[in-house]
XYZ file of C-alpha atoms in Angstrom:
747
model
C 36.612 128.965 -9.486
C 39.886 130.845 -8.977
C 41.812 127.576 -9.344
C 40.590 127.200 -12.912
C 39.141 123.745 -12.279
C 36.739 123.629 -15.194
C 35.697 120.047 -15.772
C 33.013 117.647 -16.875
C 31.948 114.372 -15.252
C 30.279 111.413 -16.961
C 27.780 108.812 -15.724
C 25.566 106.345 -17.503
C 21.765 106.133 -17.227
C 21.931 103.733 -14.259
C 23.624 105.917 -12.787
C 27.143 104.521 -12.703
C 30.107 106.916 -12.504
C 32.223 106.575 -15.616
C 34.612 109.449 -14.952
C 35.006 112.255 -12.404
C 38.373 114.081 -12.582
C 38.390 115.287 -8.947
C 36.305 112.678 -7.112
C 38.171 109.631 -8.227
C 36.659 107.753 -5.284
C 33.361 107.814 -7.192
C 34.759 106.414 -10.421
C 33.381 102.985 -11.372
C 30.839 103.065 -8.534
C 27.065 102.681 -8.441
C 25.625 106.104 -7.533
C 22.019 105.036 -7.035
C 22.202 105.552 -3.296
C 24.593 108.521 -3.334
C 23.011 111.522 -1.568
C 24.059 115.021 -0.591
C 23.961 116.152 3.078
C 20.246 116.977 2.681
C 19.458 113.454 1.530
C 18.963 114.350 -2.131
C 19.922 111.553 -4.513
C 21.580 113.919 -6.887
C 22.832 111.471 -9.473
C 19.406 109.850 -9.629
C 17.989 113.371 -10.126
C 20.439 113.854 -13.017
C 19.103 110.677 -14.660
C 15.471 111.748 -14.104
C 16.130 115.194 -15.572
C 17.761 113.734 -18.687
C 14.995 111.188 -19.164
C 12.385 113.888 -18.884
C 13.957 116.689 -20.944
C 17.247 115.299 -22.383
C 18.982 118.175 -20.598
C 18.429 120.442 -17.617
C 19.607 121.960 -14.348
C 19.733 120.328 -10.892
C 20.540 122.122 -7.610
C 22.060 120.256 -4.670
C 24.651 120.497 -1.880
C 28.315 119.661 -2.591
C 31.650 120.131 -0.923
C 33.395 123.497 -1.463
C 36.123 122.752 -4.032
C 38.751 120.665 -2.211
C 37.376 121.372 1.290
C 35.256 118.316 2.125
C 34.221 119.849 5.463
C 32.437 122.785 3.847
C 29.145 122.003 2.115
C 27.603 124.675 -0.100
C 24.871 124.908 -2.766
C 25.847 123.961 -6.285
C 24.011 124.056 -9.623
C 24.786 121.497 -12.305
C 23.797 121.285 -15.942
C 23.400 117.798 -17.365
C 22.809 116.667 -20.916
C 22.322 113.313 -22.570
C 24.915 111.991 -25.005
C 22.468 109.709 -26.816
C 24.832 107.597 -28.964
C 26.526 106.109 -25.845
C 23.640 106.637 -23.405
C 25.890 108.787 -21.222
C 25.073 111.727 -19.061
C 27.625 114.539 -19.267
C 27.467 117.177 -16.579
C 29.236 120.167 -15.185
C 28.442 122.620 -12.414
C 29.071 125.910 -10.770
C 29.085 127.025 -7.161
C 26.285 129.476 -6.501
C 28.547 131.355 -4.083
C 30.974 131.979 -6.966
C 28.137 133.491 -8.980
C 27.078 135.708 -6.082
C 30.628 136.861 -5.527
C 30.997 137.822 -9.188
C 27.665 139.671 -9.117
C 28.774 141.583 -6.008
C 32.040 142.518 -7.702
C 30.282 143.816 -10.811
C 27.709 145.670 -8.703
C 30.432 147.431 -6.726
C 32.212 148.397 -9.955
C 29.008 149.777 -11.498
C 28.200 151.759 -8.357
C 31.641 153.353 -8.402
C 31.404 154.233 -12.091
C 27.887 155.622 -11.595
C 29.140 157.675 -8.684
C 31.919 159.187 -10.782
C 29.498 159.998 -13.616
C 26.994 161.487 -11.191
C 29.699 163.577 -9.576
C 30.897 164.878 -12.948
C 27.363 165.798 -13.998
C 26.675 167.455 -10.681
C 29.863 169.502 -11.047
C 28.892 170.423 -14.603
C 25.392 171.448 -13.548
C 26.772 173.379 -10.597
C 29.115 175.296 -12.913
C 26.225 176.070 -15.283
C 23.927 177.203 -12.494
C 26.599 179.326 -10.837
C 27.322 181.050 -14.128
C 23.603 181.696 -14.608
C 23.182 183.079 -11.090
C 26.216 185.292 -11.445
C 24.864 186.707 -14.683
C 21.452 187.211 -13.077
C 22.925 189.196 -10.175
C 24.799 191.470 -12.549
C 21.649 192.225 -14.539
C 19.710 193.253 -11.408
C 21.344 196.686 -11.520
C 18.536 197.951 -13.711
C 14.836 197.028 -13.731
C 14.612 197.075 -17.528
C 17.586 194.776 -17.888
C 16.048 192.433 -15.330
C 12.803 192.255 -17.331
C 14.676 191.546 -20.570
C 16.761 188.901 -18.877
C 13.644 187.224 -17.524
C 12.031 187.144 -20.953
C 15.125 185.657 -22.561
C 15.402 183.044 -19.837
C 11.757 182.019 -20.198
C 12.103 181.787 -23.981
C 15.144 179.549 -23.591
C 13.367 177.298 -21.079
C 10.273 176.979 -23.256
C 12.398 176.098 -26.277
C 14.106 173.302 -24.347
C 13.044 169.846 -25.540
C 13.297 168.547 -21.949
C 10.971 169.468 -19.120
C 11.927 171.852 -16.331
C 10.355 172.347 -12.903
C 11.493 174.996 -10.437
C 10.562 174.062 -6.884
C 10.697 176.200 -3.721
C 10.292 174.400 -0.398
C 8.984 171.299 -2.166
C 6.289 173.214 -4.081
C 6.249 173.772 -7.855
C 6.882 177.443 -8.624
C 7.239 177.065 -12.388
C 7.003 174.391 -15.090
C 7.798 174.799 -18.764
C 5.562 173.770 -21.664
C 7.202 170.372 -21.998
C 6.190 169.475 -18.426
C 2.673 170.780 -19.048
C 2.405 168.619 -22.174
C 3.592 165.552 -20.282
C 1.243 166.009 -17.331
C -1.826 167.598 -18.908
C -1.882 170.449 -16.351
C -2.424 174.063 -17.295
C 0.187 176.735 -16.367
C -1.863 177.949 -13.405
C -2.891 174.456 -12.279
C 0.603 173.074 -11.818
C 1.937 176.042 -9.872
C 1.640 175.453 -6.105
C 1.376 171.690 -6.655
C 3.352 169.783 -4.058
C 6.198 167.800 -5.642
C 5.184 164.788 -3.537
C 1.974 164.701 -5.595
C 3.825 165.015 -8.912
C 6.998 162.932 -8.682
C 7.083 159.321 -7.542
C 9.746 156.663 -7.222
C 10.210 154.328 -10.168
C 9.509 151.126 -8.245
C 6.475 152.101 -6.149
C 4.034 154.881 -5.236
C 6.254 156.571 -2.669
C 7.181 160.222 -3.322
C 10.401 160.739 -5.251
C 13.133 162.201 -3.008
C 14.223 165.343 -4.860
C 17.433 165.347 -2.834
C 18.364 161.939 -4.267
C 21.560 161.683 -6.345
C 21.063 162.856 -9.914
C 20.227 161.795 -12.504
C 17.669 159.243 -11.334
C 14.708 157.486 -12.895
C 11.276 158.436 -11.582
C 7.630 158.745 -12.597
C 5.770 161.977 -13.302
C 2.055 161.818 -12.479
C -0.404 163.015 -15.102
C -3.399 165.185 -14.261
C -5.631 162.306 -15.242
C -4.765 158.650 -14.710
C -1.319 157.361 -15.498
C 2.354 158.200 -15.172
C 5.207 159.219 -17.474
C 8.567 157.466 -17.038
C 11.298 160.103 -16.723
C 14.923 160.727 -15.830
C 15.139 163.551 -13.292
C 18.241 165.644 -12.709
C 17.990 167.952 -9.681
C 20.153 170.963 -8.896
C 20.158 173.423 -5.961
C 19.292 176.985 -6.940
C 18.587 180.339 -5.361
C 15.301 181.751 -6.636
C 14.157 185.245 -5.594
C 16.355 185.016 -2.531
C 15.016 181.586 -1.584
C 16.727 178.244 -1.899
C 15.096 175.740 -4.186
C 15.643 172.944 -6.665
C 15.663 172.941 -10.447
C 14.433 169.631 -11.831
C 15.403 168.803 -15.399
C 13.016 166.146 -16.666
C 13.506 163.951 -19.719
C 10.718 161.684 -20.991
C 12.081 158.147 -21.490
C 8.756 156.351 -21.890
C 9.168 156.157 -25.672
C 12.637 154.619 -25.325
C 11.383 152.108 -22.766
C 8.412 151.198 -24.927
C 10.750 150.673 -27.883
C 12.994 148.352 -25.857
C 9.980 146.504 -24.499
C 8.481 146.169 -27.972
C 11.747 144.809 -29.346
C 11.946 142.231 -26.537
C 8.344 141.149 -27.142
C 8.928 140.856 -30.887
C 12.065 138.760 -30.392
C 10.245 136.533 -27.909
C 7.283 136.053 -30.245
C 9.570 135.212 -33.152
C 11.461 132.677 -31.016
C 8.185 131.072 -29.876
C 6.907 130.964 -33.446
C 10.054 129.204 -34.637
C 9.769 126.661 -31.820
C 6.143 126.059 -32.780
C 7.139 125.578 -36.405
C 9.805 123.070 -35.381
C 7.245 121.206 -33.276
C 4.882 121.190 -36.243
C 7.611 119.611 -38.389
C 8.275 116.878 -35.830
C 4.539 116.140 -35.558
C 3.883 115.585 -39.270
C 3.633 112.073 -40.821
C 6.835 110.421 -41.968
C 5.420 109.958 -45.460
C 5.513 113.759 -45.963
C 9.317 113.815 -45.797
C 10.252 110.292 -46.926
C 11.840 109.558 -50.309
C 10.762 107.008 -52.947
C 12.196 103.509 -52.653
C 15.519 102.910 -54.385
C 16.370 99.202 -54.707
C 18.514 96.657 -56.506
C 18.586 92.832 -56.707
C 20.629 90.974 -54.123
C 23.119 89.809 -56.768
C 23.912 93.346 -57.901
C 27.663 94.122 -57.623
C 28.598 96.587 -54.914
C 30.011 98.977 -57.539
C 26.648 99.202 -59.342
C 24.799 99.749 -56.061
C 27.185 102.573 -55.190
C 26.665 104.111 -58.638
C 22.897 103.916 -58.155
C 23.201 105.697 -54.805
C 25.428 108.353 -56.361
C 23.045 108.951 -59.280
C 20.061 109.365 -56.953
C 22.110 111.317 -54.415
C 20.913 108.834 -51.837
C 22.666 107.463 -48.801
C 21.098 104.014 -49.062
C 19.541 101.454 -51.412
C 17.204 98.582 -50.489
C 18.061 95.016 -51.533
C 15.453 92.668 -53.032
C 15.420 88.882 -53.133
C 14.811 86.740 -56.186
C 11.088 86.915 -55.341
C 11.278 90.744 -55.254
C 10.832 90.923 -51.466
C 12.847 93.560 -49.598
C 15.374 91.677 -47.503
C 17.959 94.273 -46.475
C 19.583 97.674 -46.994
C 23.022 98.882 -48.073
C 24.098 102.302 -46.801
C 27.122 104.564 -47.146
C 28.274 103.240 -43.771
C 28.005 99.620 -44.981
C 30.115 100.412 -48.044
C 32.828 101.987 -45.929
C 32.861 99.480 -43.069
C 32.183 96.192 -44.857
C 33.687 96.724 -48.264
C 36.333 99.455 -48.361
C 37.703 98.908 -44.833
C 37.902 95.131 -45.344
C 39.457 95.602 -48.795
C 36.837 93.543 -50.574
C 36.346 93.662 -54.307
C 33.719 96.045 -55.664
C 32.332 93.167 -57.741
C 30.966 91.165 -54.807
C 27.149 90.991 -54.573
C 25.471 93.518 -52.304
C 23.835 90.863 -50.115
C 27.285 90.107 -48.632
C 27.532 93.583 -47.084
C 23.873 94.507 -46.583
C 22.249 95.116 -43.178
C 19.347 92.823 -42.418
C 16.578 92.557 -41.328
C 15.034 95.898 -42.303
C 13.785 98.190 -39.545
C 10.413 99.560 -40.697
C 7.957 102.222 -39.632
C 4.385 103.053 -40.647
C 3.946 105.911 -43.115
C 1.451 107.467 -40.675
C 3.989 107.506 -37.840
C 5.213 110.943 -36.847
C 8.658 112.351 -37.619
C 9.702 112.402 -33.976
C 8.749 108.683 -33.714
C 11.062 107.946 -36.618
C 13.798 109.872 -34.856
C 13.325 107.855 -31.656
C 13.281 104.549 -33.583
C 16.562 105.425 -35.320
C 18.151 106.324 -31.990
C 16.879 103.097 -30.399
C 18.399 100.877 -33.095
C 21.444 103.049 -33.715
C 20.716 103.329 -37.430
C 20.311 106.139 -39.951
C 17.675 104.721 -42.322
C 14.169 103.268 -42.012
C 11.927 101.546 -44.508
C 8.440 103.073 -44.602
C 5.346 100.833 -44.927
C 1.910 101.855 -46.140
C -1.413 100.756 -44.628
C -1.184 97.403 -46.458
C 2.234 96.667 -45.005
C 4.039 97.265 -48.278
C 7.376 99.102 -48.254
C 6.835 102.214 -50.366
C 9.407 104.758 -49.125
C 12.606 105.207 -47.168
C 13.534 107.913 -44.700
C 16.996 108.841 -43.470
C 18.311 110.800 -40.520
C 19.053 113.685 -42.889
C 15.354 114.183 -43.637
C 14.400 113.679 -39.982
C 16.913 116.263 -38.800
C 15.689 119.035 -41.132
C 13.907 120.740 -38.218
C 16.555 123.493 -38.116
C 15.544 124.550 -41.624
C 12.231 125.751 -40.137
C 14.100 128.634 -38.533
C 14.285 132.144 -39.969
C 17.613 132.513 -38.172
C 19.018 129.592 -40.175
C 17.583 130.970 -43.425
C 19.067 134.420 -42.790
C 22.430 132.856 -41.984
C 22.404 130.860 -45.230
C 21.558 133.965 -47.264
C 24.364 135.895 -45.558
C 26.793 133.098 -46.396
C 25.710 132.887 -50.043
C 28.390 133.736 -52.570
C 26.176 134.212 -55.631
C 22.781 135.638 -56.525
C 21.677 132.155 -57.559
C 22.401 130.811 -54.074
C 20.382 133.624 -52.518
C 17.475 132.917 -54.844
C 17.521 129.246 -53.868
C 17.549 130.092 -50.188
C 14.771 132.670 -50.497
C 12.621 130.093 -52.303
C 12.323 128.304 -48.941
C 10.654 131.357 -47.382
C 7.062 130.348 -48.320
C 7.586 126.944 -46.681
C 8.833 128.656 -43.514
C 5.927 131.129 -43.492
C 3.428 128.293 -43.987
C 4.895 126.392 -41.048
C 4.715 129.501 -38.858
C 1.187 130.269 -40.084
C 0.041 126.732 -39.295
C 1.628 126.942 -35.853
C -0.400 130.055 -34.980
C 2.233 132.796 -35.302
C 0.797 136.309 -35.293
C 0.916 138.469 -38.416
C 3.514 140.872 -37.038
C 5.896 137.959 -36.548
C 5.311 136.776 -40.121
C 5.860 140.196 -41.705
C 8.901 140.805 -39.512
C 10.459 137.518 -40.701
C 9.695 138.294 -44.357
C 11.235 141.757 -43.936
C 14.204 140.309 -42.070
C 14.883 137.932 -44.966
C 14.417 140.769 -47.486
C 16.782 143.063 -45.574
C 19.372 140.297 -45.453
C 19.094 139.800 -49.208
C 19.499 143.548 -49.767
C 22.573 143.613 -47.497
C 24.173 140.688 -49.297
C 23.342 142.015 -52.776
C 24.872 145.379 -51.863
C 27.985 143.692 -50.488
C 28.408 141.737 -53.726
C 27.751 144.835 -55.851
C 30.300 146.929 -53.931
C 32.804 144.095 -54.219
C 32.267 144.217 -57.989
C 32.175 148.021 -58.445
C 34.726 149.034 -55.824
C 34.548 151.127 -52.648
C 31.864 153.880 -52.763
C 33.406 157.320 -53.410
C 31.460 158.882 -50.514
C 28.933 158.058 -47.791
C 25.553 156.784 -48.960
C 22.429 155.075 -47.638
C 20.184 152.502 -49.282
C 16.565 152.879 -48.144
C 13.475 150.784 -48.814
C 10.007 152.212 -49.332
C 6.346 151.213 -49.229
C 5.431 147.894 -47.633
C 9.110 146.942 -47.304
C 9.790 150.250 -45.585
C 6.883 149.569 -43.229
C 8.182 146.010 -42.615
C 4.847 144.700 -43.871
C 5.980 142.680 -46.865
C 4.100 139.546 -47.815
C 4.952 136.875 -50.382
C 3.569 139.025 -53.226
C 5.671 142.152 -53.429
C 7.918 144.108 -55.746
C 10.866 146.446 -55.281
C 10.548 149.953 -53.864
C 13.946 151.427 -52.963
C 16.197 154.450 -53.335
C 19.740 155.719 -52.724
C 20.724 158.834 -50.767
C 24.336 160.025 -50.959
C 26.398 162.897 -49.589
C 26.185 166.488 -50.740
C 28.667 167.902 -53.254
C 29.306 164.527 -54.867
C 31.397 164.534 -58.034
C 30.079 163.408 -61.393
C 32.089 160.217 -60.939
C 30.267 159.553 -57.655
C 26.893 160.170 -59.300
C 27.716 157.650 -62.021
C 28.944 155.155 -59.428
C 25.740 155.241 -57.355
C 23.497 155.003 -60.404
C 25.488 151.955 -61.529
C 25.245 150.570 -57.989
C 21.465 151.031 -58.059
C 21.182 149.303 -61.431
C 23.322 146.363 -60.263
C 21.425 145.959 -57.002
C 17.955 146.165 -58.579
C 18.908 143.673 -61.290
C 20.240 141.249 -58.680
C 17.143 141.663 -56.492
C 14.986 140.856 -59.510
C 16.994 137.667 -60.080
C 16.573 136.707 -56.423
C 12.793 137.016 -56.748
C 11.894 140.646 -56.008
C 10.093 141.854 -59.117
C 10.970 145.279 -60.465
C 8.580 148.098 -59.641
C 6.138 148.848 -62.504
C 6.382 152.555 -61.611
C 10.218 152.368 -61.576
C 10.441 153.619 -57.998
C 13.857 152.035 -57.623
C 17.452 153.058 -57.017
C 18.196 152.184 -60.649
C 16.121 155.216 -61.685
C 18.234 158.394 -61.717
C 15.353 160.347 -60.185
C 15.486 158.205 -57.034
C 19.281 158.050 -56.790
C 20.137 161.540 -55.569
C 22.177 163.494 -52.978
C 20.599 164.427 -49.644
C 19.939 168.027 -50.738
C 17.835 166.852 -53.683
C 15.856 164.488 -51.460
C 15.131 167.360 -49.075
C 13.984 169.402 -52.058
C 11.664 166.570 -53.158
C 9.970 166.370 -49.764
C 9.741 170.152 -49.392
C 7.974 170.328 -52.742
C 5.576 167.506 -51.872
C 4.737 169.040 -48.486
C 4.486 172.701 -49.468
C 3.326 172.943 -53.068
C 1.887 169.606 -54.170
C -1.803 169.024 -54.880
C -3.736 165.870 -53.878
C -3.114 164.164 -57.233
C 0.655 164.687 -56.925
C 0.705 163.050 -53.488
C -1.025 159.844 -54.633
C 2.165 158.539 -56.246
C 4.580 159.561 -53.489
C 2.916 158.107 -50.390
C 5.435 155.256 -50.387
C 8.306 157.717 -49.853
C 6.921 158.761 -46.464
C 7.454 155.146 -45.327
C 11.170 155.029 -46.119
C 13.395 152.938 -43.832
C 17.184 152.733 -43.632
C 18.703 149.350 -44.523
C 22.357 149.809 -45.547
C 25.108 152.419 -45.444
C 25.386 155.616 -43.377
C 22.314 156.067 -41.164
C 23.040 159.777 -40.678
C 21.758 160.556 -44.181
C 18.200 159.193 -43.741
C 18.179 160.521 -40.167
C 18.859 164.012 -41.516
C 16.067 163.569 -44.040
C 13.661 162.505 -41.267
C 14.507 165.674 -39.322
C 13.887 167.770 -42.431
C 10.468 166.148 -42.980
C 9.438 166.715 -39.345
C 10.450 170.350 -39.651
C 8.599 170.838 -42.945
C 5.390 169.137 -41.734
C 4.887 171.579 -38.838
C 1.632 173.582 -39.208
C 1.070 172.434 -42.809
C -2.713 172.076 -42.692
C -3.074 172.017 -46.487
C -0.604 169.143 -46.814
C -2.419 167.012 -44.238
C -5.765 167.844 -45.820
C -4.470 166.628 -49.197
C -3.182 163.404 -47.616
C -6.505 162.884 -45.843
C -8.544 163.420 -49.033
C -6.414 160.873 -50.873
C -6.840 158.394 -48.012
C -10.619 158.959 -47.939
C -10.821 158.241 -51.661
C -9.869 154.595 -50.999
C -12.970 153.062 -49.429
C -13.113 149.650 -47.725
C -14.798 147.098 -50.045
C -18.114 147.221 -48.229
C -21.424 147.869 -50.004
C -24.443 149.862 -48.821
C -26.167 146.855 -47.254
C -23.034 145.406 -45.653
C -22.095 143.035 -48.483
C -18.534 142.824 -49.770
C -17.988 144.933 -52.891
C -16.181 142.820 -55.497
C -14.393 143.560 -58.752
C -16.794 142.323 -61.435
C -14.441 142.770 -64.388
C -10.745 142.623 -65.048
C -8.204 139.869 -64.605
C -9.653 138.637 -61.283
C -13.464 138.905 -61.343
C -15.557 138.146 -58.257
C -12.652 139.028 -55.930
C -11.505 141.966 -53.836
C -7.953 143.295 -53.422
C -7.083 142.760 -49.750
C -3.952 144.919 -50.029
C -6.070 147.820 -51.242
C -8.674 147.033 -48.569
C -6.009 147.524 -45.874
C -4.905 150.909 -47.222
C -7.380 152.955 -45.094
C -5.639 151.654 -41.975
C -2.136 152.143 -43.437
C -2.975 155.676 -44.593
C -4.531 156.585 -41.231
C -1.398 155.461 -39.369
C 0.921 157.277 -41.819
C -0.934 160.604 -41.619
C -1.160 160.574 -37.836
C 2.506 159.621 -37.433
C 3.594 162.486 -39.695
C 1.428 164.913 -37.726
C 2.697 163.654 -34.358
C 6.323 163.352 -35.586
C 6.367 159.617 -34.843
C 9.529 158.065 -36.277
C 8.116 154.518 -36.640
C 7.213 153.243 -40.116
C 5.497 149.955 -39.246
C 1.697 150.432 -39.145
C 1.029 148.638 -35.810
C 3.996 150.438 -34.213
C 2.748 153.771 -35.515
C -0.709 153.091 -34.073
C 0.765 152.161 -30.692
C 2.786 155.386 -30.559
C -0.271 157.368 -31.679
C -2.269 155.791 -28.838
C 0.410 156.748 -26.306
C 0.201 160.301 -27.640
C -3.517 160.312 -26.821
C -4.767 159.871 -30.403
C -7.047 156.863 -29.780
C -7.894 154.891 -26.665
C -6.419 151.520 -25.737
C -9.586 149.549 -26.514
C -9.782 150.952 -30.039
C -6.067 150.186 -30.536
C -6.612 146.579 -29.468
C -9.486 146.191 -31.947
C -7.520 147.747 -34.810
C -4.447 145.571 -34.175
C -6.623 142.449 -34.064
C -8.154 143.518 -37.381
C -4.702 144.059 -38.883
C -3.548 140.636 -37.668
C -6.609 138.905 -39.117
C -6.313 140.590 -42.536
C -2.614 139.750 -42.797
C -3.384 136.140 -41.855
C -5.990 135.930 -44.635
C -3.494 137.511 -47.016
C -0.670 135.092 -46.174
C -3.011 132.094 -46.218
C -4.234 133.044 -49.713
C -0.709 133.553 -51.047
C 0.548 130.257 -49.598
C -2.362 128.439 -51.260
C -1.440 129.954 -54.641
C 2.238 129.051 -54.236
C 1.339 125.448 -53.349
C -0.774 125.359 -56.518
C 2.315 126.582 -58.455
C 0.684 129.943 -59.183
C 2.066 133.436 -58.630
C 0.970 134.887 -55.272
C -1.336 137.900 -55.367
C -3.772 139.827 -53.155
C -7.065 139.024 -54.902
C -9.323 137.222 -52.431
C -12.412 135.313 -53.521
C -15.180 135.288 -50.867
C -15.941 131.721 -51.955
C -12.588 130.666 -50.463
C -13.496 132.098 -47.045
C -15.593 130.615 -44.261
C -18.779 132.247 -43.012
C -16.969 133.351 -39.849
C -14.127 134.882 -41.863
C -16.605 136.769 -44.049
C -18.434 138.098 -41.003
C -15.136 139.260 -39.477
C -14.126 140.967 -42.720
C -17.368 142.937 -42.826
C -16.937 143.965 -39.181
C -13.338 145.043 -39.803
C -14.177 147.075 -42.895
C -16.904 148.787 -40.882
C -14.248 149.742 -38.302
C -12.095 151.160 -41.094
C -15.002 153.357 -42.153
C -15.100 154.718 -38.576
C -11.374 155.535 -38.777
C -11.919 157.337 -42.053
C -14.743 159.352 -40.486
C -12.374 160.382 -37.678
C -9.721 161.307 -40.250
C -12.218 163.363 -42.256
C -13.494 165.329 -39.263
C -9.954 166.028 -38.093
C -8.443 167.234 -41.369
C -11.302 168.309 -43.630
C -13.967 169.303 -41.111
C -16.597 167.054 -42.700
C -17.878 163.500 -42.183
C -16.108 162.306 -45.340
């Protein structure tokens, strides 16, 4: 509150008030029967919440600050402090929250009003200038016609939509509005605005006299709406008063925000599932071998044994070799060092006994609860015959946080050497396996792999720049291929490049080439193999200024033949990772400009894509490689290329900025390329293939073999084989669509 009375109160699990700084009358009292004015036993509710969830929120009625006569709603958060079996709680008055929300709302309304007023003034100035110019040009009919043509050309060139309305009826709409709605030029004229524009929240007509700008929905000719921001301005049109509506499509932005929220939620859920999987595995999977010494062993030797094994405890055996106790780090400190005993005394004098044991088939969370119950940090683990075969400590039990990509990324970011990064990245397969076993979808898995890769690239670049000095000019490090599409798996190599500013000096050119060499070498040491085709920033050809990169793409788009484009597909998937984002953004704009009306280029891309057929034989059987290094297998990465190529070609044609294949397909669907049902099928196919791919690679890694993409049908179930055949048949349908669209034949 305003008085700054931020405090905590403490009860035990009875509940019994241990400490309340402002209700001292409750201190040292039994709160079992304590109720609020509505009869709610709030302190009992606190205990129940903690017992059920270890922490949570409870709402109840409480006096308003120091005014005992005023009772208001209050929300408290309580959490268990397990070592002392305390409940620690704090709370907030709901009225305080509402007051703060009201204050912020009022401030936002005022700011919005000022912004709206400024925009309205700006639009009014623009419109008045336009009207004044129009009146001056009316002196001659020829000048009026020329003015009209120029005005229409300007409106049509505008990237935003424009509707001119007279008396609530559409008198004109530019091409952008026609593209958004699906109406023809003659169809939209005379349409009532109440049938075109609707409020954002419901199906009521959008009030065109509402303050501008405002969010609304524009109805399509067929089913559906387009989310827009509408800015309305009063105008005089042919002597009549009307409204000019400037319309900006924000559906893509909203979809991007929504997609990002969904992806973050799915990743969070996947990490929680992985943590749950860890807690539900048998103790024997994480326990360590038994370390023991005879009961007469001097304390010094026991400590040396613990130090050698990097263990926090050692079991003690009797003269008959039975385990009779345990000596831990805590025992050494409390019973030997603190009491100033000699290090030569036998360990049985300071050991803890009897041993607390647990079955090797017990689950990790059961071990955690048993440790908490006894207030200890180590357990002896028994096998089915009752023999002690392992030990487990709280350190192993509390490794659940290591099943988090967030933790892994943080450790990589904090690494000070390439060796540290390599060690951290080596845990990635274990994390992916846990997520795979917990049911995470493929997009979550590839996003986590790419997130880890991007973090490694960031850190490697930071270390390289620290070694080489500050870059002489702006640059951008981009990744290509599967990494650019954020579709990396556990079997991947490097594909990257450097873009730097125009007019760089020879010194700058040498610097960036050295930077590329340093980064690629470090990435190889971390675990990212070098590219066999040398498509890396360490290659002078792919470490160039922006002008040269524009020249590369212009050549590929305008003059290349199909064979030339086979080796450069990966460059059309480039994604910014580090540096100045304006450089790759400028390159994206150049590519969009160059791709316009380039039928030959798209035909070449399509022919190359059609040359890679799904591994499906004439009679529906899988087509396998019969020779080579991996006979009787098929390359699942190559099998997915028809889908990847389809998404790339359509995104280039539609000027879709996404690089990720599922994201490209979603944007292509919103642009009317395929229907929602086909999209759902294709995304399910993508998810299944990536799951098979990750599952295969994890199996190889667990067998201490290098991960690859060569799948043996013998390793798949009958259901998986049937799904693969169905999916590859779908890919053939996509290729047929691609062939008809770009080559005019069935493929």
